[in-house]
Tab-separated table of C-alpha atoms (C1' of nucleotides) in Angstrom:
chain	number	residue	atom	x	y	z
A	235	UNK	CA	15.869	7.073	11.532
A	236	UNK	CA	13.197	7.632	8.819
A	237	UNK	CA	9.796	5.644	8.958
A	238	UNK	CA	7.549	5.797	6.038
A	239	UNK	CA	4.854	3.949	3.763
A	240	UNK	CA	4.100	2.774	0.419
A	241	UNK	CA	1.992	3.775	-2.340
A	242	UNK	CA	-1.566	4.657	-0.696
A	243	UNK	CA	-2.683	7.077	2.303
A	244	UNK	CA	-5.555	5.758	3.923
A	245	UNK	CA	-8.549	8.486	4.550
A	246	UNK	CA	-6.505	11.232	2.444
A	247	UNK	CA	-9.063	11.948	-0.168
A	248	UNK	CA	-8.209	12.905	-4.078
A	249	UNK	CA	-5.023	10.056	-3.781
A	250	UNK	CA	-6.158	6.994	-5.515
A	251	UNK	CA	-4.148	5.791	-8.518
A	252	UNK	CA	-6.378	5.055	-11.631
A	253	UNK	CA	-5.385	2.126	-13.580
A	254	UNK	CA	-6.546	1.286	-17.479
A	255	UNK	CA	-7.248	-2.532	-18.884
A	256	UNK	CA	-5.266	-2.552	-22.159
A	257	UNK	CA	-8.805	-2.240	-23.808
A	258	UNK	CA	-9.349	1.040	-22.791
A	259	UNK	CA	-5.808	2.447	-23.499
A	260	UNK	CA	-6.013	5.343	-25.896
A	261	UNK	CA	-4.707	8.752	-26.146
A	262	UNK	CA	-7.357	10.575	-24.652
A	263	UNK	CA	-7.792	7.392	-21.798
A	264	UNK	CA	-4.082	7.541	-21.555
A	265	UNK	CA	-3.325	11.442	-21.170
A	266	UNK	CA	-7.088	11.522	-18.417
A	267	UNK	CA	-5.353	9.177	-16.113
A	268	UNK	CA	-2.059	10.161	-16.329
A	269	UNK	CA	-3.082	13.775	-15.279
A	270	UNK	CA	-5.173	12.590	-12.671
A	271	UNK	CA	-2.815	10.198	-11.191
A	272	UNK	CA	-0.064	12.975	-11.063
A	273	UNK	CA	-2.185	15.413	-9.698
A	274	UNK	CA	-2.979	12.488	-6.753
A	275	UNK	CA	0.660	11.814	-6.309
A	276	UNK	CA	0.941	15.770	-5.748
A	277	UNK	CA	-1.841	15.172	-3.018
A	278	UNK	CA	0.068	12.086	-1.621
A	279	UNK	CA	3.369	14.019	-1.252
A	280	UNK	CA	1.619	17.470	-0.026
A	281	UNK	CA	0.227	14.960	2.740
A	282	UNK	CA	3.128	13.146	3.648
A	283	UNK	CA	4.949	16.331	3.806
A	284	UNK	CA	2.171	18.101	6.138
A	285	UNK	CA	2.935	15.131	8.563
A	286	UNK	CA	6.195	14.874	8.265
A	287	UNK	CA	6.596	11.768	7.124
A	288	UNK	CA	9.890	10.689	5.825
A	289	UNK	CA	10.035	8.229	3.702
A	290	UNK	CA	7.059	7.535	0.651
A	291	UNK	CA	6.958	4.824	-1.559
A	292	UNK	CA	5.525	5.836	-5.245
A	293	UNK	CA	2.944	3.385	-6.703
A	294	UNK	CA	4.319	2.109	-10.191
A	295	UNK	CA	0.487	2.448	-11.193
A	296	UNK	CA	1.583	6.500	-11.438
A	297	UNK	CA	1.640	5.841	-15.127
A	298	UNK	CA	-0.758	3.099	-16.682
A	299	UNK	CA	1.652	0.766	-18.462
A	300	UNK	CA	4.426	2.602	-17.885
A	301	UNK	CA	6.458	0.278	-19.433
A	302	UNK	CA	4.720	-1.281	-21.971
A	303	UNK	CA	4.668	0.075	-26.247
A	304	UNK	CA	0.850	0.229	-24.967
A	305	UNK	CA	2.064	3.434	-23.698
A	306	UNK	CA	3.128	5.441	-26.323
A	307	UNK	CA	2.293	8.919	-24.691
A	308	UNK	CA	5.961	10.860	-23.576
A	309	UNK	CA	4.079	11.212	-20.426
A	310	UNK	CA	8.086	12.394	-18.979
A	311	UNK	CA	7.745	15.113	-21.705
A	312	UNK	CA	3.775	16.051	-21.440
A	313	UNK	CA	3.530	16.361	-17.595
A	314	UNK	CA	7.345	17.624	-16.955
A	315	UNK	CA	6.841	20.825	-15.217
A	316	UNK	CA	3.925	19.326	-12.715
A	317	UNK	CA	6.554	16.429	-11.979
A	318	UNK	CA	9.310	18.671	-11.161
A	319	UNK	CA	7.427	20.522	-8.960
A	320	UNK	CA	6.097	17.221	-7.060
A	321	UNK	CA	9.551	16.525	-6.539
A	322	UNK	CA	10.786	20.231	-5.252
A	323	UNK	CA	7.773	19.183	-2.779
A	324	UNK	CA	9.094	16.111	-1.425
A	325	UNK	CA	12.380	17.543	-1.150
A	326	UNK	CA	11.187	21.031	0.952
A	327	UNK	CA	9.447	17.681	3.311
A	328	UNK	CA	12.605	16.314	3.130
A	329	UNK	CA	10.778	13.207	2.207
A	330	UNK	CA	12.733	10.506	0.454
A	331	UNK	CA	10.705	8.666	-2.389
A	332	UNK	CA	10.853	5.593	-3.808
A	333	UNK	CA	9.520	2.425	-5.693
A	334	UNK	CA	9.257	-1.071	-6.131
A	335	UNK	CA	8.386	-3.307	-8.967
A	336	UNK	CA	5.869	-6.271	-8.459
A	337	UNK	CA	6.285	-9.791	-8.490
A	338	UNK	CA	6.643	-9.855	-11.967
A	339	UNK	CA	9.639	-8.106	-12.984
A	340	UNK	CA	11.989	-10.565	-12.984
A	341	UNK	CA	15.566	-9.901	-14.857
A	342	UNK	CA	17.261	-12.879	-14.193
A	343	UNK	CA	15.072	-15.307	-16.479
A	344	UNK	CA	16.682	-17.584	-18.648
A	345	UNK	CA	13.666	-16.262	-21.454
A	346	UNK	CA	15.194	-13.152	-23.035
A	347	UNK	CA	11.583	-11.195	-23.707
A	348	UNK	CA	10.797	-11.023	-19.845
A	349	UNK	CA	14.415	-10.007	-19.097
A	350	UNK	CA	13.883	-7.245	-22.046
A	351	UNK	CA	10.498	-6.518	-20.479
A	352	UNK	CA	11.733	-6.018	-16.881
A	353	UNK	CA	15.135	-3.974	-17.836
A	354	UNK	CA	12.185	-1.497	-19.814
A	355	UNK	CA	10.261	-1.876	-16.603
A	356	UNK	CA	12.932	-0.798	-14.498
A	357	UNK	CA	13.702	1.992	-16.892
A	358	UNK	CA	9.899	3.105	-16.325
A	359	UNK	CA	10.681	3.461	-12.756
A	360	UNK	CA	14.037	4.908	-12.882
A	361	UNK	CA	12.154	7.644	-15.114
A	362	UNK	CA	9.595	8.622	-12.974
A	363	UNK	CA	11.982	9.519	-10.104
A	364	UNK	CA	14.185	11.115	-12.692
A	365	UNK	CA	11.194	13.430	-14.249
A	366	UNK	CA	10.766	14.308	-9.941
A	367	UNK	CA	14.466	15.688	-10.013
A	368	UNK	CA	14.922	12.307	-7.270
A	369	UNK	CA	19.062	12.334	-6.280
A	370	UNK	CA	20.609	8.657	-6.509
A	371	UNK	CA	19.312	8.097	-3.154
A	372	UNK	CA	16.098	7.391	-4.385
A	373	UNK	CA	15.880	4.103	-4.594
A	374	UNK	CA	14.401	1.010	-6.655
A	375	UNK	CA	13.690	-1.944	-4.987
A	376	UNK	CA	13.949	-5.358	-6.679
A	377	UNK	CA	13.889	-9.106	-5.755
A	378	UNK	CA	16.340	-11.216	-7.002
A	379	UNK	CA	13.617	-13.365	-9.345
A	380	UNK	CA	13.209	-17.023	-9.765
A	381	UNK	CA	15.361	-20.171	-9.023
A	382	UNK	CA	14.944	-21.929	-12.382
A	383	UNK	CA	16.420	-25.475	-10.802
A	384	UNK	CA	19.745	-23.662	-10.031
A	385	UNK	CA	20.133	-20.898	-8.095
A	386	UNK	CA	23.866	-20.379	-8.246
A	387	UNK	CA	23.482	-20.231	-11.825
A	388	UNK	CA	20.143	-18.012	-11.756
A	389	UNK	CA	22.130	-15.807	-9.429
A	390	UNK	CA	25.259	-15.426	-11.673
A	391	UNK	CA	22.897	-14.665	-14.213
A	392	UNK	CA	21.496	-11.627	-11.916
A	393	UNK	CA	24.731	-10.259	-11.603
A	394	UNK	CA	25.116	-10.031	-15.401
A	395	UNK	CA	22.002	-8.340	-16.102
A	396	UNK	CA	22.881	-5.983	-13.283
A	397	UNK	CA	26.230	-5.323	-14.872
A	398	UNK	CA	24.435	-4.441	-17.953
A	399	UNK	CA	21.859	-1.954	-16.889
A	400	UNK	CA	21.793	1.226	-18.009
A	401	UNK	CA	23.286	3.782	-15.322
A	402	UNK	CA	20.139	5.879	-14.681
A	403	UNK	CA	18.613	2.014	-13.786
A	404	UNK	CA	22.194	0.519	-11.472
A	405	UNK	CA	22.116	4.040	-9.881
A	406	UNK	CA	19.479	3.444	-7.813
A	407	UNK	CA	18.698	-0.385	-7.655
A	408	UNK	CA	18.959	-2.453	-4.581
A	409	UNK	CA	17.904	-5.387	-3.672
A	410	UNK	CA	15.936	-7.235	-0.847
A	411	UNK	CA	15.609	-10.928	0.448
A	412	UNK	CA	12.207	-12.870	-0.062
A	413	UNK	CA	9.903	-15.208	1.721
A	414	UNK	CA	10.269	-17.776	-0.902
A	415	UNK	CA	13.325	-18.275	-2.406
A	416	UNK	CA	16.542	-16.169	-2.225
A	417	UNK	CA	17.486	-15.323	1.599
A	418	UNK	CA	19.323	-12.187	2.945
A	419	UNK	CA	22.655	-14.450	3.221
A	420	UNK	CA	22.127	-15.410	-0.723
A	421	UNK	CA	21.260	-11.128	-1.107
A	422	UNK	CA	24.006	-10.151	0.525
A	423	UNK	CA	26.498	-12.422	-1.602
A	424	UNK	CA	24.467	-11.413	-4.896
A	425	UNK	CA	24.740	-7.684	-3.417
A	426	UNK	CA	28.603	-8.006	-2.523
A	427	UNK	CA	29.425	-8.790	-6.091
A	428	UNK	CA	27.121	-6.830	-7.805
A	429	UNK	CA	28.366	-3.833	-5.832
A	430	UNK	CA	24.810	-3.168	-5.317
A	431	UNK	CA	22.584	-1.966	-1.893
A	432	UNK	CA	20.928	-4.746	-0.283
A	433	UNK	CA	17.466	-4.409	1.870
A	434	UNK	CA	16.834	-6.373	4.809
A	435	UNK	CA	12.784	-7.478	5.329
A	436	UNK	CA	12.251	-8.755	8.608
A	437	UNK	CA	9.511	-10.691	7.735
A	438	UNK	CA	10.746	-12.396	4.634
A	439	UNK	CA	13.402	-13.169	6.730
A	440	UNK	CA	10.695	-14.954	9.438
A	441	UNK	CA	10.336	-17.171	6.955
A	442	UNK	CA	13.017	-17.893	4.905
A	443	UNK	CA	15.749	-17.184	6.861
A	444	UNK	CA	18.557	-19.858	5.326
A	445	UNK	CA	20.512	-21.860	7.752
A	446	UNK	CA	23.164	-19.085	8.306
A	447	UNK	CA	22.052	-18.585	12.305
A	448	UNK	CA	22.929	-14.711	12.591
A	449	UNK	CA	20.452	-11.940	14.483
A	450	UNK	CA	18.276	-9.470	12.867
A	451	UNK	CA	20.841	-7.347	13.882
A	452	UNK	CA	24.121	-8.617	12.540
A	453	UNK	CA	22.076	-8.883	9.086
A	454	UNK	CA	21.191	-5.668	9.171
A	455	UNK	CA	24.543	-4.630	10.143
A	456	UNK	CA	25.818	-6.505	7.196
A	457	UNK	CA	23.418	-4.997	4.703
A	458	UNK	CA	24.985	-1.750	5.929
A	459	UNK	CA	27.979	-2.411	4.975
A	460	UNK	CA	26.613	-2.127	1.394
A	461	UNK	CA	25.320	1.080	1.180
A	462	UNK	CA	27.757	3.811	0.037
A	463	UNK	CA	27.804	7.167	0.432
A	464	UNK	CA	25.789	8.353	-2.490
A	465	UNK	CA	22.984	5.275	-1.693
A	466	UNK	CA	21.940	7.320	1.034
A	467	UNK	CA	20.543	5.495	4.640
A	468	UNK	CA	20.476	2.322	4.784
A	469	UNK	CA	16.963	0.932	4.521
A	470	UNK	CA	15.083	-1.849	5.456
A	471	UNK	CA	11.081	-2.893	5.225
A	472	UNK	CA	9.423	-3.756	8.218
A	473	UNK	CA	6.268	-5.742	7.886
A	474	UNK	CA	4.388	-7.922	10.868
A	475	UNK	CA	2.316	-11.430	9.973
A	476	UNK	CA	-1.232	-11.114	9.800
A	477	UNK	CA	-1.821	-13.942	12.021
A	478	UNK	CA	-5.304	-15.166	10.377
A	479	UNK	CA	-3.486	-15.376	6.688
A	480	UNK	CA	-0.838	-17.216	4.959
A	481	UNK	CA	2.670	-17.062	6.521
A	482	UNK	CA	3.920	-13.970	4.702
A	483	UNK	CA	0.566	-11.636	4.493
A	484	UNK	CA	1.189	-8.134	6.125
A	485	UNK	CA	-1.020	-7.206	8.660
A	486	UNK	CA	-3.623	-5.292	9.059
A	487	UNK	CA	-1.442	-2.431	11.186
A	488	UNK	CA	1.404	-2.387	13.320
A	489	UNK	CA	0.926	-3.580	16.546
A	490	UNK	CA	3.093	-1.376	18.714
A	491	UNK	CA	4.809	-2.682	21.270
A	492	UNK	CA	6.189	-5.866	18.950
A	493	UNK	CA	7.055	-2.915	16.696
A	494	UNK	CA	9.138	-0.793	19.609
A	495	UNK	CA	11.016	-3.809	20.561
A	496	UNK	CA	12.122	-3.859	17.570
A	497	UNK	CA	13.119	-0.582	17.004
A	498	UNK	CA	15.207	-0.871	20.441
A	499	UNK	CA	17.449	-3.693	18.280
A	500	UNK	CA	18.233	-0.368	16.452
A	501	UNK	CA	19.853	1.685	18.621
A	502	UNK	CA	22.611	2.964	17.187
A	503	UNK	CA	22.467	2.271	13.726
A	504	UNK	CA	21.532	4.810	10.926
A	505	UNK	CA	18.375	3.184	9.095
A	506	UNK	CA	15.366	4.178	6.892
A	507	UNK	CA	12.066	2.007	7.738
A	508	UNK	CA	9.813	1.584	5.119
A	509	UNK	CA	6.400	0.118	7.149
A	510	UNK	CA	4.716	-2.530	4.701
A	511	UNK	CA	1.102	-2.810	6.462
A	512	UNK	CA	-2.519	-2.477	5.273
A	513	UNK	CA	-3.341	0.670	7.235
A	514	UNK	CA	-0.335	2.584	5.382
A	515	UNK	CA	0.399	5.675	6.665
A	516	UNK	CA	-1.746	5.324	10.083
A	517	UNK	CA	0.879	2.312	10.985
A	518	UNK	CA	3.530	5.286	9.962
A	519	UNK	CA	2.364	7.701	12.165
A	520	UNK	CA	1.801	5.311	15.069
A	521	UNK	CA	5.076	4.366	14.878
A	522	UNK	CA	6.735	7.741	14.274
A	523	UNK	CA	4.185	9.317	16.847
A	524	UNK	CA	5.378	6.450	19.372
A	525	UNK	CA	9.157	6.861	18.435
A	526	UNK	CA	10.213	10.222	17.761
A	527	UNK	CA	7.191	11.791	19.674
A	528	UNK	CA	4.600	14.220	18.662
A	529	UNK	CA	3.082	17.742	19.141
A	530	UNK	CA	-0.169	17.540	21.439
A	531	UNK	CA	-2.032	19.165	18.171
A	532	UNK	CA	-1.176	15.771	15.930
A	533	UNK	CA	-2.399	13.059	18.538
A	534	UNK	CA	-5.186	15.491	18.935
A	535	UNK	CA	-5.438	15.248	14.968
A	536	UNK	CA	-4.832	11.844	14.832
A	537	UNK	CA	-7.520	11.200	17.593
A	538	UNK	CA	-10.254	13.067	15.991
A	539	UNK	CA	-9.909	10.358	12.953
A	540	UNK	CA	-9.857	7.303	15.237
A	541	UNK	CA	-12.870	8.585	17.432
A	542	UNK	CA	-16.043	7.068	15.461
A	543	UNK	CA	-14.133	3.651	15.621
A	544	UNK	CA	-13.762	4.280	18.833
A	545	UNK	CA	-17.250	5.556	19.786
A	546	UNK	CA	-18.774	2.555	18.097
A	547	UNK	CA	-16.982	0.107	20.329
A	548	UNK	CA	-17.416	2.005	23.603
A	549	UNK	CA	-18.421	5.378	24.204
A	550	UNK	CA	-17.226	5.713	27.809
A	551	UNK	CA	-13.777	5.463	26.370
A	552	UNK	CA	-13.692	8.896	24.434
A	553	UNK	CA	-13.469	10.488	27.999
A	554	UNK	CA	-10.581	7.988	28.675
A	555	UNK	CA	-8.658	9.409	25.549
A	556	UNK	CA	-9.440	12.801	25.989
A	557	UNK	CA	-8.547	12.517	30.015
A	558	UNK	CA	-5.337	11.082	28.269
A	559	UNK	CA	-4.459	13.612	25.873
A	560	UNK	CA	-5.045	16.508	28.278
A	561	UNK	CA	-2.645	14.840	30.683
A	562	UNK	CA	1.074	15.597	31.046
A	563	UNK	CA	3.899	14.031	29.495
A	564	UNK	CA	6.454	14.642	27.057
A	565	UNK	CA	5.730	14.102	23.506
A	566	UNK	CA	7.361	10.324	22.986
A	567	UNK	CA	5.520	8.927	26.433
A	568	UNK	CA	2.179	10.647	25.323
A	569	UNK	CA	2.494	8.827	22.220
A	570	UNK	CA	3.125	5.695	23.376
A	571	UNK	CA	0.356	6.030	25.957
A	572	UNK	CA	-2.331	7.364	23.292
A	573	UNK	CA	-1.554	4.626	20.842
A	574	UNK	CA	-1.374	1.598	23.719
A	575	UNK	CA	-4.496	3.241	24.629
A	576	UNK	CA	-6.275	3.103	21.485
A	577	UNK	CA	-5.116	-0.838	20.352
A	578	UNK	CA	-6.619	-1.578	23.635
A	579	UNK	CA	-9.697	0.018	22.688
A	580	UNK	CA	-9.959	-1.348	18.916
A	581	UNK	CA	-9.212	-4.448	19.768
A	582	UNK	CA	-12.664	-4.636	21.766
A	583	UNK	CA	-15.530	-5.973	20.270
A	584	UNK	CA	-17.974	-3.775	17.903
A	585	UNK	CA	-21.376	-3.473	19.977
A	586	UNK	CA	-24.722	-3.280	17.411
A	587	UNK	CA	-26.209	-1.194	19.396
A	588	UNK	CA	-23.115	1.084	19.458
A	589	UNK	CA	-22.592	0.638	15.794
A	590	UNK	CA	-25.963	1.391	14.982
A	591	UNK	CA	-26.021	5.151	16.920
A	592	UNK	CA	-22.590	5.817	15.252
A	593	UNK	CA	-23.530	4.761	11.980
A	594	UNK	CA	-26.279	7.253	12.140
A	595	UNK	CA	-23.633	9.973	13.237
A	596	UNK	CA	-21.936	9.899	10.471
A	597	UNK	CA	-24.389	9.269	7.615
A	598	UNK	CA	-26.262	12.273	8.881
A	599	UNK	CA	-23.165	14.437	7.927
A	600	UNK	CA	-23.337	12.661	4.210
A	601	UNK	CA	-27.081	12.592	3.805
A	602	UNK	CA	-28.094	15.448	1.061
A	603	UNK	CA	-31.533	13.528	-0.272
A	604	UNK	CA	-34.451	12.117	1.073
A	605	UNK	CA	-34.114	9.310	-1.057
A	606	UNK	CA	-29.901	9.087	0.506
A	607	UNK	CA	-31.890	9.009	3.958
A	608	UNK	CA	-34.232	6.415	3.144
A	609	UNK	CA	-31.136	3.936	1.907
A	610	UNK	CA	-29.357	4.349	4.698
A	611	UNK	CA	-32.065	3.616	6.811
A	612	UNK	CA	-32.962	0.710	5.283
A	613	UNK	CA	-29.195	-0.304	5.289
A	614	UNK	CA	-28.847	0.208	8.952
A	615	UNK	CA	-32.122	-1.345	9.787
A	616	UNK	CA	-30.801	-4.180	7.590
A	617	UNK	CA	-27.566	-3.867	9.709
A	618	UNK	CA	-29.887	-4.045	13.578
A	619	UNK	CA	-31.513	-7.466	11.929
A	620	UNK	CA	-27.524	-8.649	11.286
A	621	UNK	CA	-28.937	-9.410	7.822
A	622	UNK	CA	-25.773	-7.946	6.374
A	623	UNK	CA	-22.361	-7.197	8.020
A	624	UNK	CA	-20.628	-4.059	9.623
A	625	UNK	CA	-18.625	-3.548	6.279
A	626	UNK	CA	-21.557	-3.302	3.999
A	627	UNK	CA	-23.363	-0.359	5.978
A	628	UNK	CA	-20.156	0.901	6.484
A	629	UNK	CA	-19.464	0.690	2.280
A	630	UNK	CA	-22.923	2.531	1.830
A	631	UNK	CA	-22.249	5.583	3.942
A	632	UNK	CA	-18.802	5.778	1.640
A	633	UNK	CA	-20.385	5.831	-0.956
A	634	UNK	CA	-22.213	8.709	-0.163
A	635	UNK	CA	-19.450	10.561	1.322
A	636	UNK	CA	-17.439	10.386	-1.857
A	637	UNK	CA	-20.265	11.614	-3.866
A	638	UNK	CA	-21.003	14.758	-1.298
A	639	UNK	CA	-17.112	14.623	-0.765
A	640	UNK	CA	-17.604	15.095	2.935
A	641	UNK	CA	-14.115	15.808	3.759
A	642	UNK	CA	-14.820	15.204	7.635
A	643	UNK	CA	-16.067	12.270	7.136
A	644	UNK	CA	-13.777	11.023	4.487
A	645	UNK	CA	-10.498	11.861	6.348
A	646	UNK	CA	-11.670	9.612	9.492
A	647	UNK	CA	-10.487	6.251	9.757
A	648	UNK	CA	-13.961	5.003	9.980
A	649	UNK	CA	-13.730	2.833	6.719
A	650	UNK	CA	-10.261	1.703	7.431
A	651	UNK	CA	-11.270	-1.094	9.998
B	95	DT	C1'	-3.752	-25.246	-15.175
B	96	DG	C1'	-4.323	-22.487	-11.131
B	97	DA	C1'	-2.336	-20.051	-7.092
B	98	DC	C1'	0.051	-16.183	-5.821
B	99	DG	C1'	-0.929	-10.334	-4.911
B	100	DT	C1'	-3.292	-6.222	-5.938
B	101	DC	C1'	-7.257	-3.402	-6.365
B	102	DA	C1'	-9.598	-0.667	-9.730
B	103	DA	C1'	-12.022	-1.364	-14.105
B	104	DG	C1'	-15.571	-3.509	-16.206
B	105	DA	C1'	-19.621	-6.374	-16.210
B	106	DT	C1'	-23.650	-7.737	-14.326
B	107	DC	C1'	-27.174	-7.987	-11.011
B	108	DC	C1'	-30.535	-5.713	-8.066
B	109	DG	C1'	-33.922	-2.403	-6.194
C	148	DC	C1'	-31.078	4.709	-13.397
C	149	DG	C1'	-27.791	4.272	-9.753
C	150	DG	C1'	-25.819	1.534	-6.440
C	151	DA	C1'	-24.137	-3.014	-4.952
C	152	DT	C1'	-21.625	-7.014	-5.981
C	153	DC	C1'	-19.128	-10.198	-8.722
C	154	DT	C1'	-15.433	-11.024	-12.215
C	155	DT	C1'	-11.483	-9.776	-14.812
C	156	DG	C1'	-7.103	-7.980	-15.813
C	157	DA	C1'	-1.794	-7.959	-16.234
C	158	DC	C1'	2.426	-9.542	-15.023
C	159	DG	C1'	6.082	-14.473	-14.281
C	160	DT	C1'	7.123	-18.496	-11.588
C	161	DC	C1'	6.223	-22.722	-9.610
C	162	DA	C1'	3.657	-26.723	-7.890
DNA sequence: TGACGTCAAGATCCG
DNA sequence: CGGATCTTGACGTCA
């Protein structure tokens, strides 16, 4: 059982993908952010491998327009030798890498340009993992696209582009229900004759689950079936509502215990969980932390980034962790404990007061100026008057982290939430 | 024609 | 001038 995260690593500094408008696209524009975004993925997977993280989901902004004739840099060619060696990196961390197209690659349109557009799309992606050495297991993940009035015949017409792709592309596609239109019953037939992987998403599923009344379970049991040898684990993404958005918006991170319960519906099956959640790969470590257990030195790591959120809610609590951590217990209880422990505490309501000391805490460690010192100030007196929000201090003292690059600062979760 | 999702780039405003 | 804040972009489908 693998648990992972997509594209970005929260308070892991150096990572950001760079994107271009197609204004700015030019050589020199082109070849900057291409070397900059590869040199970030490096920094993503050197991470996720430090952590032991299983499972990474590459952004398909690695390469602005990556698939467009925008793009007419052999980036494959250019930056060959630093992609290889990302992917010997991942594979020493044993992490398995992947992607996943927007919203807007769509190949079973009746209009032949965006079917052209999204098999050159796909080929974009199947490239990247390629140029990273990736074995078929890596995987591309695709919806099945839009109804068009008739989705038998929108389906068929799936199945025929599918047929058609080139092999690097079928390789490693699979395909996942989604919260609109085409439900894992209607994936799993599409899948069946396409002789292609299908992914279960649990909350795609919440909402558009079809009228066949099977469990999570027997889906996911029936997506197995799908997977061959060569595909790899089975995978599936996990996602949880964010209860104060639309019916399908991920939320802001895992909450655990909803999360372990469903885990327990695992037992016994062999399954790769890709987490989709705001807080990226915090949610992952909670939940691998929580599951699989962890070393006393990464909840004391993990702690250390969590501490000013929890110092500015209640100080009296950072002896209740730290009492915690220096208890006994096995790995997997400790876990559970420390993160039960700390959604308890974040969930509790920001004090000013508090805020206001730990703001100062931490823009002391960014402050290099006079002039820094005085705009802080001013932003945190600002802050004590509630004349602006919590965020907008908070945005302030990031700013001048990333400009000092304050590493100690920038690591901690402090700007996540 | 705008919502949907995403989030940095780009533009503009502010001190 | 630099930082903060607002707007745009880039894609396809559907109401």
């Amino acid at each position: 059982m693998g648990i992972g995260y997509a594209c970005l690593a929260a308070g892991v500094p150096q990572t950001e993908m760079k994107s271009l408008t197609l204004a700015s696209v030019s050589e020199k524009t082109l070849m900057d952010t291409c070397r900059t975004n590869i040199a970030h993925l490096k920094n993503l997977i050197t991470y996720t491998k430090g952590q032991g993280i299983e499972l990474f989901r590459i952004s398909s902004d690695l390469i602005p327009f990556g698939s467009s004739v925008a793009n007419t840099l052999p980036w494959w060619e250019v930056f060959a030798s630093e992609l290889a060696s990302i992917g010997v990196l991942a594979q020493e961390g044993g992490i398995r890498l992947s992607m996943h197209p927007g919203q807007y690659t769509v190949i079973n349109s009746p209009n032949k340009s965006v079917v052209d557009n999204a098999i050159a799309d796909l080929l974009y992606h199947a490239r990247v993992l390629a140029s990273l050495g990736c074995t078929p297991d890596a995987k591309i993940i695709l919806h099945i696209g839009g109804g068009y009035g008739d989705k038998e015949a929108a389906s068929r017409r799936f199945i025929t582009v599918y047929r058609s792709l080139p092999h690097e592309v079928r390789q490693r596609l699979v395909i996942e229900n989604d919260d609109k239109l085409y439900t894992i019953g209607e994936v799993l037939a599409i899948a069946e004759k396409a002789g292609c992987p299908a992914v279960f998403d649990n909350l795609h599923h919440a909402i558009n689950p079809g009228r066949e009344a099977l469990t999570e379970r027997e889906w996911m049991l029936q997506c197995a079936s799908t997977w061959k040898p060569g595909d790899g684990r089975q995978k599936i993404h996990y996602s949880q509502q964010d209860p104060t958005k639309r019916a399908g918006s991920h939320s802001p991170s895992i909450a655990l215990d909803e999360f372990l319960l469903f885990y327990e519906g695992l037992s016994g099956l062999s399954i790769d969980i890709m987490l989709e959640v705001k807080d990226k790969n915090i949610s992952a470590l909670k939940c691998m932390h929580a599951t699989s257990g962890a070393t006393r030195e990464q909840l004391e790591a993990q702690w250390q980034r969590y501490r000013p959120l929890v110092h500015e809610r209640d100080p009296a609590m950072v002896w209740e962790i730290k009492e915690l951590l220096q208890g006994g217990g096995d790995g997997q209880s400790l876990g559970v404990a420390f993160y039960r422990l700390l959604e308890r505490i974040l969930a509790m309501e920001v004090s000013r007061p508090q805020a206001v000391i730990t703001a100062e805490t931490v823009a002391k460690q960014c402050i290099r100026t006079p002039t820094e010192g005085r705009r802080i100030d001013k932003r945190i007196a600002a802050y004590k008057r509630a004349e602006i929000p919590l965020d907008k201090l908070k945005q302030s003292i990031l700013t001048l982290a990333n400009n000092h690059a304050v590493d100690e600062v920038l690591t901690s979760y402090y700007f996540m939430m």
